[in-house]
PDB file of C-alpha atoms and ligand atoms in Angstrom:
ATOM      1  CA  MET A   1     -21.071 -27.647   0.628  1.00 84.00           C
ATOM      2  CA  THR A   2     -19.151 -27.456   3.781  1.00 89.00           C
ATOM      3  CA  PRO A   3     -17.361 -24.060   4.534  1.00 94.00           C
ATOM      4  CA  ILE A   4     -14.183 -23.608   6.291  1.00 96.00           C
ATOM      5  CA  TRP A   5     -14.723 -21.607   9.363  1.00 95.00           C
ATOM      6  CA  LEU A   6     -12.021 -19.392  10.015  1.00 96.00           C
ATOM      7  CA  GLU A   7     -11.563 -17.748  13.349  1.00 94.00           C
ATOM      8  CA  ASN A   8     -11.825 -14.154  12.238  1.00 94.00           C
ATOM      9  CA  SER A   9     -11.266 -12.043   9.153  1.00 93.00           C
ATOM     10  CA  GLU A  10      -7.634 -12.114   9.400  1.00 96.00           C
ATOM     11  CA  ALA A  11      -7.437 -15.751   9.289  1.00 97.00           C
ATOM     12  CA  LEU A  12      -9.773 -16.021   6.518  1.00 97.00           C
ATOM     13  CA  SER A  13      -7.623 -13.385   4.567  1.00 98.00           C
ATOM     14  CA  GLN A  14      -4.312 -15.432   4.968  1.00 98.00           C
ATOM     15  CA  TYR A  15      -6.091 -18.556   4.188  1.00 98.00           C
ATOM     16  CA  ALA A  16      -7.364 -16.959   0.992  1.00 98.00           C
ATOM     17  CA  ALA A  17      -3.988 -15.242   0.221  1.00 98.00           C
ATOM     18  CA  ASP A  18      -2.332 -18.727   0.628  1.00 98.00           C
ATOM     19  CA  HIS A  19      -4.842 -20.499  -1.779  1.00 98.00           C
ATOM     20  CA  VAL A  20      -4.553 -17.822  -4.493  1.00 98.00           C
ATOM     21  CA  ALA A  21      -0.635 -17.785  -4.162  1.00 98.00           C
ATOM     22  CA  ALA A  22      -0.346 -21.625  -4.429  1.00 98.00           C
ATOM     23  CA  LEU A  23      -2.409 -21.110  -7.693  1.00 98.00           C
ATOM     24  CA  LEU A  24      -0.129 -18.658  -9.101  1.00 98.00           C
ATOM     25  CA  SER A  25       3.001 -20.563  -8.130  1.00 98.00           C
ATOM     26  CA  ALA A  26       1.466 -23.705  -9.654  1.00 98.00           C
ATOM     27  CA  LYS A  27       0.193 -21.894 -12.948  1.00 98.00           C
ATOM     28  CA  PRO A  28       1.820 -18.344 -13.150  1.00 98.00           C
ATOM     29  CA  ASP A  29      -0.357 -17.672 -16.188  1.00 98.00           C
ATOM     30  CA  ALA A  30      -3.516 -18.239 -14.276  1.00 98.00           C
ATOM     31  CA  ALA A  31      -6.683 -16.269 -15.140  1.00 98.00           C
ATOM     32  CA  ILE A  32      -8.376 -14.898 -12.119  1.00 98.00           C
ATOM     33  CA  ALA A  33     -11.468 -13.020 -11.261  1.00 98.00           C
ATOM     34  CA  VAL A  34     -11.180 -10.828  -8.606  1.00 98.00           C
ATOM     35  CA  PRO A  35     -14.124  -9.005  -6.576  1.00 98.00           C
ATOM     36  CA  THR A  36     -14.534  -5.614  -5.001  1.00 97.00           C
ATOM     37  CA  GLY A  37     -16.045  -4.772  -1.553  1.00 93.00           C
ATOM     38  CA  ALA A  38     -14.678  -4.858   2.122  1.00 94.00           C
ATOM     39  CA  THR A  39     -14.265  -8.370   2.426  1.00 96.00           C
ATOM     40  CA  PRO A  40     -11.375  -9.015   0.009  1.00 98.00           C
ATOM     41  CA  LEU A  41      -9.104  -6.129   1.438  1.00 98.00           C
ATOM     42  CA  GLY A  42      -7.264  -8.396   3.874  1.00 98.00           C
ATOM     43  CA  LEU A  43      -6.764 -10.965   1.299  1.00 98.00           C
ATOM     44  CA  TYR A  44      -5.264  -8.335  -1.226  1.00 98.00           C
ATOM     45  CA  ARG A  45      -2.976  -6.966   1.472  1.00 98.00           C
ATOM     46  CA  ARG A  46      -1.682 -10.495   2.333  1.00 98.00           C
ATOM     47  CA  LEU A  47      -1.506 -11.515  -1.493  1.00 98.00           C
ATOM     48  CA  ILE A  48       0.813  -8.382  -1.971  1.00 98.00           C
ATOM     49  CA  ALA A  49       2.957  -9.198   1.013  1.00 98.00           C
ATOM     50  CA  LEU A  50       3.566 -12.682  -0.411  1.00 98.00           C
ATOM     51  CA  HIS A  51       4.304 -11.298  -3.658  1.00 98.00           C
ATOM     52  CA  ASP A  52       6.909  -9.039  -2.146  1.00 98.00           C
ATOM     53  CA  SER A  53       8.392 -11.859  -0.420  1.00 98.00           C
ATOM     54  CA  GLY A  54       8.905 -13.548  -3.719  1.00 97.00           C
ATOM     55  CA  ALA A  55       6.296 -16.345  -2.896  1.00 97.00           C
ATOM     56  CA  PHE A  56       5.003 -16.234  -6.381  1.00 97.00           C
ATOM     57  CA  ASP A  57       5.806 -14.359  -9.979  1.00 95.00           C
ATOM     58  CA  GLY A  58       2.643 -12.264 -10.647  1.00 96.00           C
ATOM     59  CA  THR A  59       3.819 -11.172 -13.970  1.00 97.00           C
ATOM     60  CA  ARG A  60       2.079 -13.609 -16.308  1.00 98.00           C
ATOM     61  CA  ALA A  61      -1.294 -13.934 -14.454  1.00 98.00           C
ATOM     62  CA  HIS A  62      -4.178 -12.717 -16.040  1.00 98.00           C
ATOM     63  CA  PHE A  63      -7.055 -10.511 -13.982  1.00 98.00           C
ATOM     64  CA  PHE A  64     -10.739  -9.933 -14.727  1.00 98.00           C
ATOM     65  CA  ASN A  65     -13.239  -8.118 -12.569  1.00 98.00           C
ATOM     66  CA  LEU A  66     -16.374  -9.341 -11.683  1.00 98.00           C
ATOM     67  CA  ASP A  67     -18.544  -6.151 -12.115  1.00 98.00           C
ATOM     68  CA  GLU A  68     -18.668  -2.432 -12.863  1.00 98.00           C
ATOM     69  CA  PHE A  69     -20.857   0.492 -12.508  1.00 97.00           C
ATOM     70  CA  VAL A  70     -22.300   1.899 -15.864  1.00 97.00           C
ATOM     71  CA  GLY A  71     -20.983   5.136 -16.812  1.00 96.00           C
ATOM     72  CA  LYS A  72     -17.873   4.746 -14.960  1.00 95.00           C
ATOM     73  CA  SER A  73     -14.090   4.441 -16.130  1.00 95.00           C
ATOM     74  CA  ALA A  74     -11.412   2.911 -14.068  1.00 94.00           C
ATOM     75  CA  ASP A  75     -10.046   6.644 -13.757  1.00 95.00           C
ATOM     76  CA  ASP A  76     -13.077   7.534 -11.610  1.00 96.00           C
ATOM     77  CA  PRO A  77     -12.417   6.908  -7.918  1.00 95.00           C
ATOM     78  CA  ARG A  78     -16.076   5.469  -7.354  1.00 95.00           C
ATOM     79  CA  SER A  79     -15.490   2.676  -9.952  1.00 96.00           C
ATOM     80  CA  TYR A  80     -14.615  -0.793  -9.038  1.00 97.00           C
ATOM     81  CA  GLY A  81     -11.684  -0.744 -11.531  1.00 98.00           C
ATOM     82  CA  HIS A  82     -10.091   2.208  -9.835  1.00 98.00           C
ATOM     83  CA  PHE A  83     -10.648   0.011  -6.392  1.00 97.00           C
ATOM     84  CA  LEU A  84      -8.913  -3.048  -7.942  1.00 98.00           C
ATOM     85  CA  TRP A  85      -6.147  -0.811  -9.381  1.00 98.00           C
ATOM     86  CA  GLN A  86      -5.539   0.861  -5.923  1.00 98.00           C
ATOM     87  CA  HIS A  87      -5.810  -2.150  -3.807  1.00 98.00           C
ATOM     88  CA  LEU A  88      -4.437  -5.069  -6.016  1.00 98.00           C
ATOM     89  CA  PHE A  89      -2.852  -4.377  -9.286  1.00 98.00           C
ATOM     90  CA  ARG A  90      -0.709  -1.171  -8.632  1.00 98.00           C
ATOM     91  CA  PRO A  91       0.902  -2.712  -5.492  1.00 98.00           C
ATOM     92  CA  MET A  92       1.422  -6.011  -6.955  1.00 98.00           C
ATOM     93  CA  LYS A  93       3.071  -4.088  -9.981  1.00 97.00           C
ATOM     94  CA  ILE A  94       0.320  -5.686 -12.660  1.00 98.00           C
ATOM     95  CA  ARG A  95       0.709  -4.419 -15.886  1.00 98.00           C
ATOM     96  CA  PRO A  96      -2.278  -2.931 -17.754  1.00 98.00           C
ATOM     97  CA  SER A  97      -2.047  -5.672 -20.185  1.00 98.00           C
ATOM     98  CA  GLN A  98      -2.771  -7.965 -17.629  1.00 98.00           C
ATOM     99  CA  ALA A  99      -6.000  -6.718 -16.116  1.00 98.00           C
ATOM    100  CA  ARG A 100      -9.044  -6.848 -18.623  1.00 98.00           C
ATOM    101  CA  LEU A 101     -11.634  -4.969 -16.624  1.00 98.00           C
ATOM    102  CA  LEU A 102     -15.253  -4.234 -17.561  1.00 98.00           C
ATOM    103  CA  ARG A 103     -15.527  -0.797 -19.197  1.00 98.00           C
ATOM    104  CA  GLY A 104     -18.575   0.922 -17.469  1.00 98.00           C
ATOM    105  CA  ASP A 105     -18.128   3.879 -19.774  1.00 97.00           C
ATOM    106  CA  ALA A 106     -18.169   1.686 -22.907  1.00 98.00           C
ATOM    107  CA  ALA A 107     -20.374   3.455 -25.651  1.00 97.00           C
ATOM    108  CA  ASP A 108     -21.950  -0.016 -26.631  1.00 98.00           C
ATOM    109  CA  THR A 109     -22.257  -1.969 -23.578  1.00 98.00           C
ATOM    110  CA  ASP A 110     -23.513  -5.192 -25.299  1.00 98.00           C
ATOM    111  CA  ALA A 111     -20.392  -5.171 -27.537  1.00 98.00           C
ATOM    112  CA  GLU A 112     -18.303  -4.618 -24.298  1.00 98.00           C
ATOM    113  CA  CYS A 113     -19.827  -7.601 -22.667  1.00 98.00           C
ATOM    114  CA  LEU A 114     -19.173  -9.782 -25.546  1.00 98.00           C
ATOM    115  CA  ALA A 115     -15.502  -8.566 -25.926  1.00 98.00           C
ATOM    116  CA  PHE A 116     -15.105  -9.194 -22.097  1.00 98.00           C
ATOM    117  CA  GLU A 117     -16.413 -12.845 -22.539  1.00 98.00           C
ATOM    118  CA  ARG A 118     -14.115 -13.447 -25.477  1.00 98.00           C
ATOM    119  CA  ALA A 119     -11.276 -11.900 -23.544  1.00 98.00           C
ATOM    120  CA  ILE A 120     -11.859 -14.600 -20.842  1.00 98.00           C
ATOM    121  CA  GLU A 121     -12.050 -17.299 -23.627  1.00 98.00           C
ATOM    122  CA  ASP A 122      -8.816 -15.971 -25.154  1.00 98.00           C
ATOM    123  CA  VAL A 123      -6.872 -16.920 -22.180  1.00 98.00           C
ATOM    124  CA  GLY A 124      -8.257 -20.352 -21.886  1.00 98.00           C
ATOM    125  CA  GLY A 125     -11.110 -19.574 -19.421  1.00 98.00           C
ATOM    126  CA  LEU A 126     -11.063 -18.514 -15.795  1.00 98.00           C
ATOM    127  CA  ASP A 127      -8.706 -20.853 -13.588  1.00 98.00           C
ATOM    128  CA  LEU A 128     -10.331 -19.090 -10.499  1.00 98.00           C
ATOM    129  CA  ALA A 129     -13.230 -16.803  -9.761  1.00 98.00           C
ATOM    130  CA  ILE A 130     -13.009 -15.302  -6.189  1.00 98.00           C
ATOM    131  CA  LEU A 131     -16.282 -14.116  -5.040  1.00 98.00           C
ATOM    132  CA  GLY A 132     -17.624 -11.846  -2.187  1.00 97.00           C
ATOM    133  CA  LEU A 133     -21.242 -12.408  -0.732  1.00 96.00           C
ATOM    134  CA  GLY A 134     -24.015  -9.829  -0.944  1.00 93.00           C
ATOM    135  CA  ARG A 135     -26.153  -9.977   2.108  1.00 91.00           C
ATOM    136  CA  ASN A 136     -29.115 -11.113  -0.035  1.00 92.00           C
ATOM    137  CA  GLY A 137     -27.033 -13.737  -1.598  1.00 95.00           C
ATOM    138  CA  HIS A 138     -26.061 -11.929  -4.598  1.00 96.00           C
ATOM    139  CA  ILE A 139     -22.768 -12.662  -6.511  1.00 97.00           C
ATOM    140  CA  ALA A 140     -21.240  -9.930  -8.533  1.00 97.00           C
ATOM    141  CA  PHE A 141     -24.100  -7.932  -9.443  1.00 97.00           C
ATOM    142  CA  ASN A 142     -26.184 -11.133 -10.027  1.00 97.00           C
ATOM    143  CA  GLU A 143     -29.323 -10.247  -7.780  1.00 95.00           C
ATOM    144  CA  PRO A 144     -31.924 -12.387  -6.473  1.00 95.00           C
ATOM    145  CA  GLY A 145     -34.058 -13.707  -9.279  1.00 96.00           C
ATOM    146  CA  SER A 146     -31.203 -13.456 -12.016  1.00 96.00           C
ATOM    147  CA  ASP A 147     -31.148 -15.832 -14.874  1.00 98.00           C
ATOM    148  CA  TRP A 148     -28.417 -18.564 -14.152  1.00 98.00           C
ATOM    149  CA  ASN A 149     -27.888 -18.973 -17.667  1.00 98.00           C
ATOM    150  CA  ALA A 150     -26.799 -15.369 -18.146  1.00 98.00           C
ATOM    151  CA  ARG A 151     -23.360 -14.305 -19.142  1.00 98.00           C
ATOM    152  CA  THR A 152     -21.638 -10.970 -18.760  1.00 98.00           C
ATOM    153  CA  ARG A 153     -24.345  -8.365 -19.356  1.00 98.00           C
ATOM    154  CA  LEU A 154     -25.944  -5.054 -18.677  1.00 98.00           C
ATOM    155  CA  VAL A 155     -28.418  -5.140 -15.373  1.00 98.00           C
ATOM    156  CA  ALA A 156     -30.181  -2.610 -13.401  1.00 96.00           C
ATOM    157  CA  LEU A 157     -29.065  -2.123  -9.926  1.00 94.00           C
ATOM    158  CA  THR A 158     -31.378  -2.571  -6.784  1.00 91.00           C
ATOM    159  CA  GLU A 159     -32.123   0.270  -4.772  1.00 90.00           C
ATOM    160  CA  LYS A 160     -30.331  -1.337  -1.842  1.00 85.00           C
ATOM    161  CA  THR A 161     -27.113  -1.593  -3.986  1.00 88.00           C
ATOM    162  CA  ARG A 162     -27.712   1.960  -5.163  1.00 91.00           C
ATOM    163  CA  ALA A 163     -28.137   2.908  -1.488  1.00 90.00           C
ATOM    164  CA  ALA A 164     -24.943   1.528  -0.459  1.00 86.00           C
ATOM    165  CA  GLN A 165     -23.098   3.812  -3.108  1.00 89.00           C
ATOM    166  CA  ALA A 166     -25.092   6.860  -1.898  1.00 90.00           C
ATOM    167  CA  VAL A 167     -22.407   8.052   0.296  1.00 90.00           C
ATOM    168  CA  LEU A 168     -19.966   8.512  -2.465  1.00 91.00           C
ATOM    169  CA  TYR A 169     -22.258  10.923  -4.359  1.00 93.00           C
ATOM    170  CA  PRO A 170     -23.312  14.562  -3.207  1.00 91.00           C
ATOM    171  CA  ASP A 171     -26.416  14.123  -5.354  1.00 92.00           C
ATOM    172  CA  PRO A 172     -28.420  10.669  -4.977  1.00 89.00           C
ATOM    173  CA  ALA A 173     -29.637  11.123  -8.656  1.00 90.00           C
ATOM    174  CA  GLU A 174     -26.028  10.597  -9.650  1.00 92.00           C
ATOM    175  CA  VAL A 175     -25.759   7.207  -8.142  1.00 94.00           C
ATOM    176  CA  PRO A 176     -25.348   4.793 -11.141  1.00 96.00           C
ATOM    177  CA  ALA A 177     -28.756   3.054 -11.865  1.00 95.00           C
ATOM    178  CA  ALA A 178     -27.025   0.091 -13.793  1.00 97.00           C
ATOM    179  CA  GLY A 179     -24.009  -2.203 -13.838  1.00 97.00           C
ATOM    180  CA  LEU A 180     -22.204  -4.560 -15.991  1.00 98.00           C
ATOM    181  CA  THR A 181     -21.718  -7.952 -14.339  1.00 98.00           C
ATOM    182  CA  MET A 182     -20.302 -11.305 -15.148  1.00 98.00           C
ATOM    183  CA  GLY A 183     -23.340 -13.781 -15.207  1.00 98.00           C
ATOM    184  CA  VAL A 184     -23.824 -16.567 -13.178  1.00 98.00           C
ATOM    185  CA  ALA A 185     -23.173 -18.845 -16.143  1.00 98.00           C
ATOM    186  CA  THR A 186     -19.775 -16.998 -16.544  1.00 98.00           C
ATOM    187  CA  ILE A 187     -18.936 -17.443 -13.114  1.00 98.00           C
ATOM    188  CA  MET A 188     -19.853 -21.235 -13.183  1.00 98.00           C
ATOM    189  CA  ARG A 189     -17.546 -22.020 -16.018  1.00 98.00           C
ATOM    190  CA  ALA A 190     -14.370 -21.036 -13.827  1.00 98.00           C
ATOM    191  CA  LYS A 191     -12.342 -24.086 -13.264  1.00 98.00           C
ATOM    192  CA  ALA A 192     -12.439 -23.136  -9.372  1.00 98.00           C
ATOM    193  CA  ILE A 193     -14.328 -20.834  -7.337  1.00 98.00           C
ATOM    194  CA  LEU A 194     -13.260 -19.295  -4.049  1.00 98.00           C
ATOM    195  CA  LEU A 195     -16.253 -17.752  -2.027  1.00 98.00           C
ATOM    196  CA  LEU A 196     -15.278 -15.465   0.931  1.00 98.00           C
ATOM    197  CA  VAL A 197     -17.892 -14.798   3.294  1.00 97.00           C
ATOM    198  CA  ALA A 198     -17.179 -11.988   6.239  1.00 95.00           C
ATOM    199  CA  GLY A 199     -19.081  -8.935   7.321  1.00 91.00           C
ATOM    200  CA  ASP A 200     -22.369  -8.295   9.096  1.00 89.00           C
ATOM    201  CA  GLY A 201     -25.641  -9.565   7.816  1.00 90.00           C
ATOM    202  CA  LYS A 202     -24.495 -12.617   5.716  1.00 92.00           C
ATOM    203  CA  ASP A 203     -25.744 -15.198   8.067  1.00 90.00           C
ATOM    204  CA  GLU A 204     -28.986 -15.692   6.076  1.00 92.00           C
ATOM    205  CA  ALA A 205     -27.339 -16.176   2.760  1.00 94.00           C
ATOM    206  CA  VAL A 206     -24.772 -18.795   4.210  1.00 94.00           C
ATOM    207  CA  ALA A 207     -27.809 -20.581   5.742  1.00 94.00           C
ATOM    208  CA  ALA A 208     -29.403 -20.609   2.290  1.00 95.00           C
ATOM    209  CA  LEU A 209     -26.311 -22.205   1.119  1.00 95.00           C
ATOM    210  CA  LEU A 210     -26.015 -24.684   3.768  1.00 94.00           C
ATOM    211  CA  ARG A 211     -29.489 -25.786   3.103  1.00 95.00           C
ATOM    212  CA  GLY A 212     -28.140 -27.377  -0.178  1.00 96.00           C
ATOM    213  CA  ILE A 213     -30.871 -26.684  -2.289  1.00 97.00           C
ATOM    214  CA  PRO A 214     -30.275 -24.435  -5.286  1.00 97.00           C
ATOM    215  CA  ASP A 215     -32.918 -21.428  -5.005  1.00 97.00           C
ATOM    216  CA  GLN A 216     -32.842 -18.958  -7.597  1.00 97.00           C
ATOM    217  CA  ASN A 217     -33.888 -16.258  -4.747  1.00 97.00           C
ATOM    218  CA  TRP A 218     -30.365 -16.655  -3.560  1.00 98.00           C
ATOM    219  CA  PRO A 219     -27.995 -16.537  -6.511  1.00 98.00           C
ATOM    220  CA  VAL A 220     -25.178 -17.996  -4.212  1.00 98.00           C
ATOM    221  CA  THR A 221     -26.717 -21.267  -4.242  1.00 98.00           C
ATOM    222  CA  ALA A 222     -25.950 -21.589  -8.114  1.00 98.00           C
ATOM    223  CA  LEU A 223     -22.594 -22.548  -6.472  1.00 98.00           C
ATOM    224  CA  LEU A 224     -23.980 -25.898  -5.362  1.00 98.00           C
ATOM    225  CA  ASP A 225     -23.856 -27.556  -8.779  1.00 97.00           C
ATOM    226  CA  HIS A 226     -20.076 -26.265  -9.407  1.00 98.00           C
ATOM    227  CA  PRO A 227     -17.551 -29.309  -8.671  1.00 97.00           C
ATOM    228  CA  ASN A 228     -14.588 -27.282  -7.149  1.00 98.00           C
ATOM    229  CA  VAL A 229     -15.736 -24.649  -4.678  1.00 98.00           C
ATOM    230  CA  THR A 230     -13.966 -23.509  -1.611  1.00 98.00           C
ATOM    231  CA  VAL A 231     -16.170 -21.519   0.932  1.00 98.00           C
ATOM    232  CA  LEU A 232     -13.956 -19.524   3.431  1.00 98.00           C
ATOM    233  CA  ALA A 233     -16.416 -18.081   6.126  1.00 96.00           C
ATOM    234  CA  ASP A 234     -15.688 -15.978   9.090  1.00 95.00           C
ATOM    235  CA  ARG A 235     -16.844 -17.572  12.567  1.00 92.00           C
ATOM    236  CA  GLN A 236     -17.885 -14.079  13.743  1.00 87.00           C
ATOM    237  CA  ILE A 237     -20.878 -14.072  11.083  1.00 83.00           C
ATOM    238  CA  ARG A 238     -22.725 -17.058  12.564  1.00 75.00           C
ATOM    239  CA  ARG A 239     -25.749 -16.063  14.356  1.00 64.00           C
ATOM    240  CA  TRP A 240     -27.135 -19.691  14.560  1.00 57.00           C
ATOM    241  CA  ASP A 241     -25.959 -23.079  15.954  1.00 51.00           C
ATOM    242  CA  LEU A 242     -24.935 -25.699  13.741  1.00 45.00           C
TER     243      LEU A 242
HETATM  244  C1  GLP B 301     -21.134  -5.624  -3.827  1.00 90.62           C
HETATM  245  C2  GLP B 301     -20.444  -6.034  -5.208  1.00 90.62           C
HETATM  246  C3  GLP B 301     -20.202  -7.659  -4.812  1.00 90.62           C
HETATM  247  C4  GLP B 301     -19.727  -7.806  -3.566  1.00 90.62           C
HETATM  248  C5  GLP B 301     -20.563  -7.447  -2.543  1.00 90.62           C
HETATM  249  C6  GLP B 301     -20.198  -7.693  -1.099  1.00 90.62           C
HETATM  250  O1  GLP B 301     -22.623  -5.768  -4.144  1.00 90.62           O
HETATM  251  N1  GLP B 301     -20.896  -5.888  -6.338  1.00 90.62           N
HETATM  252  O2  GLP B 301     -19.279  -8.200  -5.925  1.00 90.62           O
HETATM  253  O3  GLP B 301     -19.300  -9.230  -3.298  1.00 90.62           O
HETATM  254  O4  GLP B 301     -20.908  -6.110  -2.643  1.00 90.62           O
HETATM  255  O5  GLP B 301     -19.597  -6.528  -0.638  1.00 90.62           O
HETATM  256  P1  GLP B 301     -18.475  -6.458   0.945  1.00 90.62           P
HETATM  257  O6  GLP B 301     -17.454  -7.432   0.912  1.00 90.62           O
HETATM  258  O7  GLP B 301     -18.287  -5.282   0.997  1.00 90.62           O
HETATM  259  O8  GLP B 301     -19.733  -7.080   1.799  1.00 90.62           O
END
C-alpha cells in the first residue's frame, strides 16, 4: 500500500476534497462515512467551498459517522454528531434526513447499532469510508486488539482516548467511558476507502501500514486486504527515511 505523500496538510485537504467531490459528481446519491478529529477539518472547509462553487450537488448524498460517545446526542457540543453538523453538514446545507449518525444517547445501544448497519444497507452500502488515523493505529473507535470481524457495536474507550477528551469536561469522571463505533468489518465493506494521515505522532502507525503485514495490534493494517484504498499522508509526519 503506497501512500500519496502531500507536501503539507493544506495540499492533503485539497487532494481529499477533490477526491470526494469527484465521487459526488459521478454519483450524487453516494453513501459516505465521515470522520471527526483535527485531520478532516481542512477537507471539510475545501469540500464546502467546492460545493458552494457548484462543483457537485450535495442534496442526494447520504452521510454516516464512524463513531460517537455513549450518552451523547448530537445536541451536545462535545459529541461527534455536533462536530459534523458544525463543520460539514450545516455549511453544506445537508438535510437531517441525509445524515444517519450513531445515537450515543440511545436507550438500547445494541438495537441502535443494528439499526445503523441496516440504514447503511438500505442505501446500498457505503461507496466511500473516509478515515482518520489514531496514533496507536486505531480507526474509528476500533482500538488495538479489536476483532476485525466486528460490525457496529458498543466499545469501552481506552484511557488515552478518554484523556484526549478530558479538556472538554470539568469533572474527569464525566468523560464518557464507552463509545459506539463502526466495526472494522463495516468499514471493510465500503466500496472504497480514503485514509487521511496528518498530525503529530502518526509515524509509527504509518510504518505498520508500510510493513504490509496485517497485524491486529495496528487496526489500520486491516485495510491492507481492501481492494480500493487511497492513503493520503502529510509529508510533515515523516520521521524516518524511506
Ligand atoms: C479519534 C476518533 C477517530 C479519529 C482519531 C484521529 O480517536 N475516534 O475517528 O480518526 O481521533 O484524530 P485526529 O485527526 O484529531 O488526529
